[in-house]
Coordinates of C-alpha atoms in Angstrom, one line a residue:
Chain A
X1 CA -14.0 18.6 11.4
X2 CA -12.8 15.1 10.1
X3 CA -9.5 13.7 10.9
X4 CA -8.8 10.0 9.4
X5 CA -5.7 8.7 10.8
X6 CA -4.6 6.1 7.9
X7 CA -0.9 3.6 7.5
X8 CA -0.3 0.4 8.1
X9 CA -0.2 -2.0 10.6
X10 CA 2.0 -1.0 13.6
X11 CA 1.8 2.4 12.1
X12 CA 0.0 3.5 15.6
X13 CA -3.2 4.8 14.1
X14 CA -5.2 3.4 17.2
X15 CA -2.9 4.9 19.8
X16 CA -2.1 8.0 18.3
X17 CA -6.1 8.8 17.4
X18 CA -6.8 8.2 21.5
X19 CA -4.1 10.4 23.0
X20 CA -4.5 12.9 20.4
X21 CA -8.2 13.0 21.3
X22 CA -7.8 13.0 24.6
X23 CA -5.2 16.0 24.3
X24 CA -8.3 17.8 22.5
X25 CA -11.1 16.6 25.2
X26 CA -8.9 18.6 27.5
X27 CA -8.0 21.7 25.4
X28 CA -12.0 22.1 25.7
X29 CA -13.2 20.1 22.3
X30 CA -15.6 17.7 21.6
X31 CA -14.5 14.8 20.1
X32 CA -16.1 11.4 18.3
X33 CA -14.2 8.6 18.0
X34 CA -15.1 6.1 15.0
X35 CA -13.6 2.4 14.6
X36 CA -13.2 1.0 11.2
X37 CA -10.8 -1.6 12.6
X38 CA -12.7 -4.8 12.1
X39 CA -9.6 -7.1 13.6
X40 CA -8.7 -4.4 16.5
X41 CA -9.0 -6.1 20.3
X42 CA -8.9 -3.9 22.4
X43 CA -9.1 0.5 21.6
X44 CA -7.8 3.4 24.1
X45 CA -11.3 5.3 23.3
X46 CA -14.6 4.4 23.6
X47 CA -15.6 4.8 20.3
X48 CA -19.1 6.5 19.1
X49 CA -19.4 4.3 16.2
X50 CA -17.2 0.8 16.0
X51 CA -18.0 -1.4 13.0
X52 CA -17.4 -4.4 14.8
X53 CA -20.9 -4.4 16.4
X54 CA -21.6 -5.4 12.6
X55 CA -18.8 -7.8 11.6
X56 CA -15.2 -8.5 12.7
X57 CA -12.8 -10.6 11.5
X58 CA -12.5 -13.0 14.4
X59 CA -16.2 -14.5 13.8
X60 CA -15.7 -14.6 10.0
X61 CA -12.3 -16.9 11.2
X62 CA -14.7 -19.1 13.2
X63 CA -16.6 -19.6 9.8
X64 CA -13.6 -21.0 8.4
X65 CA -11.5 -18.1 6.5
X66 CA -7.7 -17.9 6.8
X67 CA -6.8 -14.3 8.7
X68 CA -5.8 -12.8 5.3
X69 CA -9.1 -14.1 3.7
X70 CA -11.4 -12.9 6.7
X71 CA -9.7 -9.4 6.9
X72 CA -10.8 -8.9 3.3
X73 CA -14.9 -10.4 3.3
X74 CA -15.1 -8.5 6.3
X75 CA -14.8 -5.3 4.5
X76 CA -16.7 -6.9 1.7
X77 CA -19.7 -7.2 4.3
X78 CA -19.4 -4.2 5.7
X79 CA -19.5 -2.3 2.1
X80 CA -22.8 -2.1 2.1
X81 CA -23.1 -0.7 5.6
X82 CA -21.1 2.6 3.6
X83 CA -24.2 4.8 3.6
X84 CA -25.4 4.2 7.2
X85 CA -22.1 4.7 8.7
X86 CA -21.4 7.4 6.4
X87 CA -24.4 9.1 7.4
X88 CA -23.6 8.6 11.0
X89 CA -19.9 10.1 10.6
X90 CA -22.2 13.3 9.4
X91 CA -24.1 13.5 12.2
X92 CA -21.0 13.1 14.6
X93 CA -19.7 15.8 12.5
X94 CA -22.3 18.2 13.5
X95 CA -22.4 17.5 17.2
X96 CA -19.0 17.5 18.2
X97 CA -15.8 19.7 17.2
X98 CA -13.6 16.7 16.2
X99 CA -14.6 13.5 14.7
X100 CA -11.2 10.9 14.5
X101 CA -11.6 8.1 12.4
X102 CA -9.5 4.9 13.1
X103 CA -9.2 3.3 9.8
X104 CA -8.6 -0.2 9.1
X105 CA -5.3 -2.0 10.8
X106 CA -4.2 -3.3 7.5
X107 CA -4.2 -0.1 5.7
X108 CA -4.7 -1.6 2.2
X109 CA -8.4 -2.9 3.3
X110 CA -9.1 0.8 3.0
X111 CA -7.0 2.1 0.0
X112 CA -7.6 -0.5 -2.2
X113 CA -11.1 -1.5 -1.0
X114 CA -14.1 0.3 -2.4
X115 CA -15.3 0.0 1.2
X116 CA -12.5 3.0 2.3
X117 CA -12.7 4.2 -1.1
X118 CA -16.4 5.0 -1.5
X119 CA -17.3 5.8 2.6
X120 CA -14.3 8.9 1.9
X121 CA -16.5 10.0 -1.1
X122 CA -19.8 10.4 1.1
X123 CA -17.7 12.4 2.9
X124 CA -17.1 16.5 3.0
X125 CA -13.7 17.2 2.3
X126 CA -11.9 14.8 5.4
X127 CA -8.6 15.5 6.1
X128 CA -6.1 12.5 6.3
X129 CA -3.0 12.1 8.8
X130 CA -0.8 9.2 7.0
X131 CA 1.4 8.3 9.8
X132 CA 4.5 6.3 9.0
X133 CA 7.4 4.7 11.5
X134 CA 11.0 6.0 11.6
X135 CA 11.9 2.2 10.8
X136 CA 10.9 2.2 7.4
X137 CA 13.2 5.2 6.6
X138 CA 16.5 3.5 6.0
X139 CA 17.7 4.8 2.6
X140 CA 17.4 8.4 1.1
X141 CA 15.3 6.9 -1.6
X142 CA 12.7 5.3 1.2
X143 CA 11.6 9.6 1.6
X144 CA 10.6 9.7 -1.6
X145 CA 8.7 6.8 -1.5
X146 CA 6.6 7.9 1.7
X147 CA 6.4 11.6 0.2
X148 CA 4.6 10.0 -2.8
X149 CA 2.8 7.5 -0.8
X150 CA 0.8 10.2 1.2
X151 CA 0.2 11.7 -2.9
X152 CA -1.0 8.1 -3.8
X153 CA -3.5 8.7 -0.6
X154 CA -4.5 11.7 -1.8
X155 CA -5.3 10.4 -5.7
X156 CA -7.5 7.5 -4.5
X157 CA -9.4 8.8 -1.6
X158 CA -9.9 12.4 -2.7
X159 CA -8.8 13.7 0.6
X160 CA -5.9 15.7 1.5
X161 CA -3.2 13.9 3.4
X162 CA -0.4 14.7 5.8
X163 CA 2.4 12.8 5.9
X164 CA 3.0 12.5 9.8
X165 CA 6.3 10.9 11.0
X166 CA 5.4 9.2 14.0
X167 CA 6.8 7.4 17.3
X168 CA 9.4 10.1 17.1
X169 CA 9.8 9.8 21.1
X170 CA 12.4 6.8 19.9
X171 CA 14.7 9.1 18.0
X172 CA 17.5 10.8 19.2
X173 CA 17.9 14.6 18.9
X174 CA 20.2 13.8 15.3
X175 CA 17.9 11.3 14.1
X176 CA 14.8 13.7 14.2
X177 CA 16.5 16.3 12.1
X178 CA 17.8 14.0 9.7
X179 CA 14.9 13.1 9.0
X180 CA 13.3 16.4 9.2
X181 CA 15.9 17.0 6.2
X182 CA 15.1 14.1 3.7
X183 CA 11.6 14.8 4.1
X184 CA 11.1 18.7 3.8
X185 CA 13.9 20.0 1.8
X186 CA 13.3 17.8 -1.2
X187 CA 16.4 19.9 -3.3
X188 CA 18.8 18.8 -0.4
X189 CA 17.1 15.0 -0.9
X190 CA 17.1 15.2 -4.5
X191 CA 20.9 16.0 -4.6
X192 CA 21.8 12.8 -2.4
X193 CA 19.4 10.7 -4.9
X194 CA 21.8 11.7 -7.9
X195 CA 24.5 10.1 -6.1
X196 CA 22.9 6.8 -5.8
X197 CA 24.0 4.7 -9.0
X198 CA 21.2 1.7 -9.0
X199 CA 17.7 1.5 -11.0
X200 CA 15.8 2.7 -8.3
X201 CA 18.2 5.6 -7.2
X202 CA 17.7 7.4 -10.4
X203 CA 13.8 6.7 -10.4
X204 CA 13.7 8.0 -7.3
X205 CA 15.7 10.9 -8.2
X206 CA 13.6 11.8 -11.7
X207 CA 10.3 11.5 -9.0
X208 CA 11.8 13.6 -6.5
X209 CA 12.7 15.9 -9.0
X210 CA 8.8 16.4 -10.3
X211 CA 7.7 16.5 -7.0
X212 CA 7.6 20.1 -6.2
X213 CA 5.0 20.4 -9.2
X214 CA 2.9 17.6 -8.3
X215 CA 2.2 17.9 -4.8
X216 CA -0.3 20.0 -3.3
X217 CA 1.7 22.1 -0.5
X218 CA 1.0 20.4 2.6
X219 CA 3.6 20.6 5.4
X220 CA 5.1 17.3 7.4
X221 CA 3.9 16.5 10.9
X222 CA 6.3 14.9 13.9
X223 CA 4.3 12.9 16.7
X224 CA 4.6 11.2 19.3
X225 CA 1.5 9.5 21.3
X226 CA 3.4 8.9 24.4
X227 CA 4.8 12.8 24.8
X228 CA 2.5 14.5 22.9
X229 CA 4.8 16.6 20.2
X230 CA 3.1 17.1 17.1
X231 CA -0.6 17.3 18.6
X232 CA -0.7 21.4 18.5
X233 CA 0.4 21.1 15.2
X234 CA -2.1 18.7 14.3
X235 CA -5.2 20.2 15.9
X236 CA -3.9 23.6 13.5
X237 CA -3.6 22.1 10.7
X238 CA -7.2 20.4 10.9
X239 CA -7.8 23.7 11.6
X240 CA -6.8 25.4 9.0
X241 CA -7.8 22.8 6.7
X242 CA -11.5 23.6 6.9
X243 CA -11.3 26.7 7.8
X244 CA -8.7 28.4 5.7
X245 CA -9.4 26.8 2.7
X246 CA -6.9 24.1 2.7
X247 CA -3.7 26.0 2.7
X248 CA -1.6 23.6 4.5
X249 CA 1.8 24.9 3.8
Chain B
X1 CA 14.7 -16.8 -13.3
X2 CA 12.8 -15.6 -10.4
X3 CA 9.5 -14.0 -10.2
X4 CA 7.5 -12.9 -7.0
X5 CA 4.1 -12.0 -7.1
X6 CA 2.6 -8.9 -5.7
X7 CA -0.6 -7.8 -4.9
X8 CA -2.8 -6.9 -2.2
X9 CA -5.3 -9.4 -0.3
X10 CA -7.5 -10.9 -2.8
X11 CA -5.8 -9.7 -6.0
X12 CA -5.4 -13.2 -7.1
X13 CA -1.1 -14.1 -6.0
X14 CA -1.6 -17.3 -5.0
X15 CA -3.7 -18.6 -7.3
X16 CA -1.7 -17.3 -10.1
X17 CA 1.6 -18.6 -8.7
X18 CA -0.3 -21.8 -8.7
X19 CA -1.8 -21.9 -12.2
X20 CA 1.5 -20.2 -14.1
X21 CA 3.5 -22.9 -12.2
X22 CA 1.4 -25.7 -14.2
X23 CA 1.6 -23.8 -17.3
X24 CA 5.4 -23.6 -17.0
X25 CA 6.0 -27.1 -16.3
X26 CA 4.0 -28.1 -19.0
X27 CA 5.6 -26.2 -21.3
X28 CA 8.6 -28.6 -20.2
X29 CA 10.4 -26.1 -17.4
X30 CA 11.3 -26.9 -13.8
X31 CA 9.9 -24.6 -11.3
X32 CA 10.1 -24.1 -7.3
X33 CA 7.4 -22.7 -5.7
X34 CA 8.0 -20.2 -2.9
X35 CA 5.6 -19.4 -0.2
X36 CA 6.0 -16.4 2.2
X37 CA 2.5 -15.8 3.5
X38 CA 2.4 -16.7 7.2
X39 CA -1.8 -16.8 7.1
X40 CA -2.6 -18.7 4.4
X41 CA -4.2 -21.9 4.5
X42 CA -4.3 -24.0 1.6
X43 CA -2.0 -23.8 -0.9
X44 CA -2.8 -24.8 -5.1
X45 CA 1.2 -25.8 -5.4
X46 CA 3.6 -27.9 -3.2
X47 CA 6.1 -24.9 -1.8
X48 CA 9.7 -26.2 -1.9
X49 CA 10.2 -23.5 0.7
X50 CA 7.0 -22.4 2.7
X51 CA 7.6 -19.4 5.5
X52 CA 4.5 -21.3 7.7
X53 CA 7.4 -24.0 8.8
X54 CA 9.0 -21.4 10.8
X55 CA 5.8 -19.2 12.1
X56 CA 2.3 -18.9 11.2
X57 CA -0.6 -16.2 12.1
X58 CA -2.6 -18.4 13.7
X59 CA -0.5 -19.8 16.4
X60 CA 0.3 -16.4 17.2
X61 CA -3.0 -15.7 17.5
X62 CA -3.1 -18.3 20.1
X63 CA -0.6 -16.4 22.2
X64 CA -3.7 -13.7 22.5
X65 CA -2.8 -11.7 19.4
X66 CA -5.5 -9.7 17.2
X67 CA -5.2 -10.8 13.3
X68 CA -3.3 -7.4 12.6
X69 CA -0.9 -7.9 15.1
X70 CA -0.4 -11.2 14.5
X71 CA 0.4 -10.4 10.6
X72 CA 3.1 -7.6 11.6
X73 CA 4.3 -10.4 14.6
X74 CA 4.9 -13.6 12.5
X75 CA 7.2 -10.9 9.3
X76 CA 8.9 -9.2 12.9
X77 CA 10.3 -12.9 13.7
X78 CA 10.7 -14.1 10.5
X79 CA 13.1 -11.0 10.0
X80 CA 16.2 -13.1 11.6
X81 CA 15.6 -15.8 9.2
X82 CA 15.7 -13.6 5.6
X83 CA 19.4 -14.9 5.5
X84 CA 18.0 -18.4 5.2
X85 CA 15.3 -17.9 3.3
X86 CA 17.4 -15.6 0.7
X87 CA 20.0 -18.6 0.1
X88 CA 17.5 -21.1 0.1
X89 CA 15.6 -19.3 -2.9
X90 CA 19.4 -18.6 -4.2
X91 CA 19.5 -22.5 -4.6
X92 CA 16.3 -23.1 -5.6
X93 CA 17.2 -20.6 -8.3
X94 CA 20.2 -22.3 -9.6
X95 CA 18.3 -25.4 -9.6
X96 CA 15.2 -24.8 -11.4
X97 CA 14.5 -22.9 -14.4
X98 CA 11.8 -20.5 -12.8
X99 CA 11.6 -19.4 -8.9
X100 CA 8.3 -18.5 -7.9
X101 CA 7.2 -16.4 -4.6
X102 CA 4.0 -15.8 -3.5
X103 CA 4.4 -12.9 -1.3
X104 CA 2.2 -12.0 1.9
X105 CA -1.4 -12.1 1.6
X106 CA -1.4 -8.4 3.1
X107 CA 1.0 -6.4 0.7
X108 CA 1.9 -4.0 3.0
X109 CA 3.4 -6.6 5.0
X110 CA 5.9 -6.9 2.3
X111 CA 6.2 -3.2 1.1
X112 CA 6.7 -1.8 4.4
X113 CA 8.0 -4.5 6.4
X114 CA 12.1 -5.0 6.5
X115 CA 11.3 -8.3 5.9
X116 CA 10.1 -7.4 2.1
X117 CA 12.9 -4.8 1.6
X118 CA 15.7 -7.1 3.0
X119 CA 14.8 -9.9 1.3
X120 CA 14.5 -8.8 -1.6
X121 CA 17.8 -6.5 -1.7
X122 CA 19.5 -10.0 -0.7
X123 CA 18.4 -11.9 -4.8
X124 CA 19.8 -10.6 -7.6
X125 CA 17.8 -8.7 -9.7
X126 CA 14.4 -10.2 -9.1
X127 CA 11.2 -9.4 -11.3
X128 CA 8.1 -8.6 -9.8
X129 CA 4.5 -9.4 -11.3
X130 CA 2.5 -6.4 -9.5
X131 CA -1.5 -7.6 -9.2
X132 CA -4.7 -5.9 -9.5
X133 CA -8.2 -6.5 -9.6
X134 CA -10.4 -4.5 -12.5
X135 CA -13.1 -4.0 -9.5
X136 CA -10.0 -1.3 -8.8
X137 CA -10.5 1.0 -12.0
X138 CA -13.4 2.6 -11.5
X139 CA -12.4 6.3 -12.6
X140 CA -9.5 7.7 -14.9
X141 CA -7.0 8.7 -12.4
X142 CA -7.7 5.0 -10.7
X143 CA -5.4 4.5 -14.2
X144 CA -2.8 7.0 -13.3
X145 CA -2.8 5.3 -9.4
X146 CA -2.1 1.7 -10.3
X147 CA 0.7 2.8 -12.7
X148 CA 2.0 4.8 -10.0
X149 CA 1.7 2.3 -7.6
X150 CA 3.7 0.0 -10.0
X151 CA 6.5 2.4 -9.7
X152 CA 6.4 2.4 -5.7
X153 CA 6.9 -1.4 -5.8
X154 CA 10.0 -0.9 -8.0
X155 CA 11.3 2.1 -5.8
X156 CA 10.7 0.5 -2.7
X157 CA 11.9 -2.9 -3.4
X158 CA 14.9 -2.0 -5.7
X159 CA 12.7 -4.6 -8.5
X160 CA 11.5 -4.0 -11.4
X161 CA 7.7 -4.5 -11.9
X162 CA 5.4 -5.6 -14.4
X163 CA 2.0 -4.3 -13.5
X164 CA -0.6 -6.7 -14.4
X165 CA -4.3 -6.5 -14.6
X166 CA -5.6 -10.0 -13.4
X167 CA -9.1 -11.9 -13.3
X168 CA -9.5 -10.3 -17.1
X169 CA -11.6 -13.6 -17.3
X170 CA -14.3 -11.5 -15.4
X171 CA -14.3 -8.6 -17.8
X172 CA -16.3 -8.1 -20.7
X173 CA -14.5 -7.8 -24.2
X174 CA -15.4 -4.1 -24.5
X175 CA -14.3 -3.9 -20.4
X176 CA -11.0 -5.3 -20.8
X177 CA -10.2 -3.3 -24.3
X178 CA -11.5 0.0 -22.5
X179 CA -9.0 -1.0 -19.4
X180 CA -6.2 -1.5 -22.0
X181 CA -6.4 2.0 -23.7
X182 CA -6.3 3.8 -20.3
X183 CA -3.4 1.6 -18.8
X184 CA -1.8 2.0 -22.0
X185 CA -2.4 5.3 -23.6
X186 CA -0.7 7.5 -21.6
X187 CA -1.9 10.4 -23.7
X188 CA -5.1 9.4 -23.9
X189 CA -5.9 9.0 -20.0
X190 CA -4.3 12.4 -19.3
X191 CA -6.4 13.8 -21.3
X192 CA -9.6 12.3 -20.0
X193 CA -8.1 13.7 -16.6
X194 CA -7.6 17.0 -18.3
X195 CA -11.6 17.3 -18.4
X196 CA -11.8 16.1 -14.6
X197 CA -12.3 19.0 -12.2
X198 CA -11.7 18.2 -8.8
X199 CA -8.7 18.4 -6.7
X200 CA -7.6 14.3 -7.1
X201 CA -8.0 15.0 -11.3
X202 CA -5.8 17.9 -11.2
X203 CA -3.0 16.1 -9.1
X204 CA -3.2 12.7 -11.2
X205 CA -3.1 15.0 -14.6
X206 CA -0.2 16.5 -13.2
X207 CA 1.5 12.8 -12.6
X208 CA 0.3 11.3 -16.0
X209 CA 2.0 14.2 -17.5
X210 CA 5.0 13.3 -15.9
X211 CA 4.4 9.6 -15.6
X212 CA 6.2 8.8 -19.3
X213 CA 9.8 11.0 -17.9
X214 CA 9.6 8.6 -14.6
X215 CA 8.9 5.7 -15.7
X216 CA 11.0 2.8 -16.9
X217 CA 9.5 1.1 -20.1
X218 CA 7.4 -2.1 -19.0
X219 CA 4.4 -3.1 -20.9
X220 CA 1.0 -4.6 -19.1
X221 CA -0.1 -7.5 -18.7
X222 CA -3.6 -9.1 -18.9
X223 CA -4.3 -12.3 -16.6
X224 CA -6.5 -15.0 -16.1
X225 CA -5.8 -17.9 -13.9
X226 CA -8.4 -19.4 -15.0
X227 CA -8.0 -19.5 -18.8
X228 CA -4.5 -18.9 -19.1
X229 CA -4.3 -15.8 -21.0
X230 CA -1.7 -13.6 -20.2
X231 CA 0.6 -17.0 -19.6
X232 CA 3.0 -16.7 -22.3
X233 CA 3.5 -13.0 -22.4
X234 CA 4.8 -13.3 -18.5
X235 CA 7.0 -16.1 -19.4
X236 CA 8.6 -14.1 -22.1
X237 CA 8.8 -10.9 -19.9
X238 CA 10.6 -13.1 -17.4
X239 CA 13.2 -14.4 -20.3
X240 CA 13.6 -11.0 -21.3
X241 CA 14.5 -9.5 -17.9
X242 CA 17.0 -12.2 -17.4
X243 CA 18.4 -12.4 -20.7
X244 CA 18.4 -9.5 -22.3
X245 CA 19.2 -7.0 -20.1
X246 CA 15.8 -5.5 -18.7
X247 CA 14.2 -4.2 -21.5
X248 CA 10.4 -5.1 -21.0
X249 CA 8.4 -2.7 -24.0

């Protein structure tokens, strides 16, 4: 089973894909831990397969890049190292139970890279955990944006995503359901939206009002790496992803 | 008249900015150029305003920083200084005829960053000039997910967005006229997507269907830094969001 942990910078892919894989190590699973972080320093795991024993961005700095420029031509290198580390993600697949995939710090050098884009196609059916931070979540119409984010996932990589609000340990009780609110009951969300009288409050609203059609039913995850909520519900929705045919609601 | 350019690492905003600037003053405008990417090295325009006098990724990365961290770092402290930044490009704006930014090489550290959202809720009614790469479009719903993502931008930002396809200059006649009639046709790409069978066609024939409800009307445009095409249609977008009141079809 293939979990790729996916969001942007500061999201806390890295963090949350170690404790999360040590919570499974000592429910009894085996786990593989794979680095696609080319710019990472230091990782919580000792990963199985790191593509920085091919290229990181550091040394392509040295060669005279700026960091944005070195970020992006170190995925260029790496893309046509695809099949081989494709084919080693396999073979981690079929050894251990778990296989967590670290993907990229800068989460648009997978999305909008053919490097993310075509290593997700060699793969069977991966499941994705999009992880997003309370801080971005400031206006009712920033849920819709990060309920259709984690569909824009889904449309570019092929692979089923789950939005999964994380660093929840730094909300209070209120704050947690709040957001718990905005984000699962989209008719209570929709019907703030029609109140909002800008541009983008009624875009938001006509998207949100779609978005029960659209979206495959997949519920919301709330995690914390440093106390551990959200993991049970993570390791049964992988679960249930491949082995109950996808039927994440 | 201000215009920011979006786009993700390599999808061409500087050098734009740079060559569109020219174009504009040679067509007998005054322009101010705006930089807001902390990594960048060299520059094509002098910035009347450039983000790297306050902090830049690199001497972060001296403090023992990886380049990710060092990204997010140098938009967390310029955060207290969006204030400044926002009246300067305020001024600049009365000043000049055309105001334009050059947003973070690394999109998301825009999009997703307060930095982005705050500084942009703080100009009045800004346009944005969304960039992609053809090397993006590879299948139909690839279509549906940069018209999407064109939408996000607007939804996130509170701007509206011009999507433009740029480096057409690399395309073939037959390539670009091919990438016109999916970007364009919205009836014609959901029907290719009609015929596509997996679980990513479904979903994106589900949002092209709705796509024309949600969306507000802006035409395409089709760039080339490096011939100039697609120069004069942006400069008349840009009069045409200013003046007369935001209708871009």
């Amino acid at each position: 089973m293939i979990l790729a942990f996916l969001g942007t910078a500061g999201s806390g892919k890295t963090t949350l894909a170690g404790s999360f894989g040590k919570y499974l190590e000592k429910e009894g699973s085996s786990v593989a831990y794979v680095n696609l972080d080319t710019g990472v320093r230091r990782l919580p795991y000792r990963p199985d397969l790191d593509v920085r024993d091919i290229v990181t961005v550091e040394e392509i700095m040295e060669e005279g890049y700026g960091p944005n420029g070195a970020i992006v031509e170190s995925y260029d290198r790496l893309l046509s190292h695809v099949p081989g580390i494709a084919s080693r993600i396999i073979s981690l697949t079929n050894e251990r139970d778990y296989t967590l995939i670290d993907t990229p710090g800068q989460m648009e050098s997978f999305l909008f890279h053919e490097f993310g884009v075509r290593l997700m196609e060699s793969l069977s059916e991966p499941l994705v955990a999009y992880l997003f931070s309370p801080e971005i979540l400031r206006r009712p119409h920033d849920y819709c944006f990060v309920r259709f984010f984690a569909l824009m996932i889904d449309l570019r990589l092929g692979a089923t995503t789950v939005p999964v609000l994380n660093k929840i340990d730094t909300l209070k009780d209120e704050e947690l359901n709040m957001h718990r609110r905005y984000l699962e009951d989209v008719e209570y969300l929709t019907a703030r939206l029609k109140f909002d009288p800008s541009m983008s409050g009624l875009m938001a609203y006509k998207m949100c009002s779609f978005f029960p059609e659209i979206a495959p039913p997949v519920r919301v995850v709330y995690a914390s790496a440093v106390d551990g909520r959200g993991f049970e519900e993570l390791e049964t929705l992988t679960y249930e992803h491949y082995c109950t045919c996808g039927d994440l609601t």
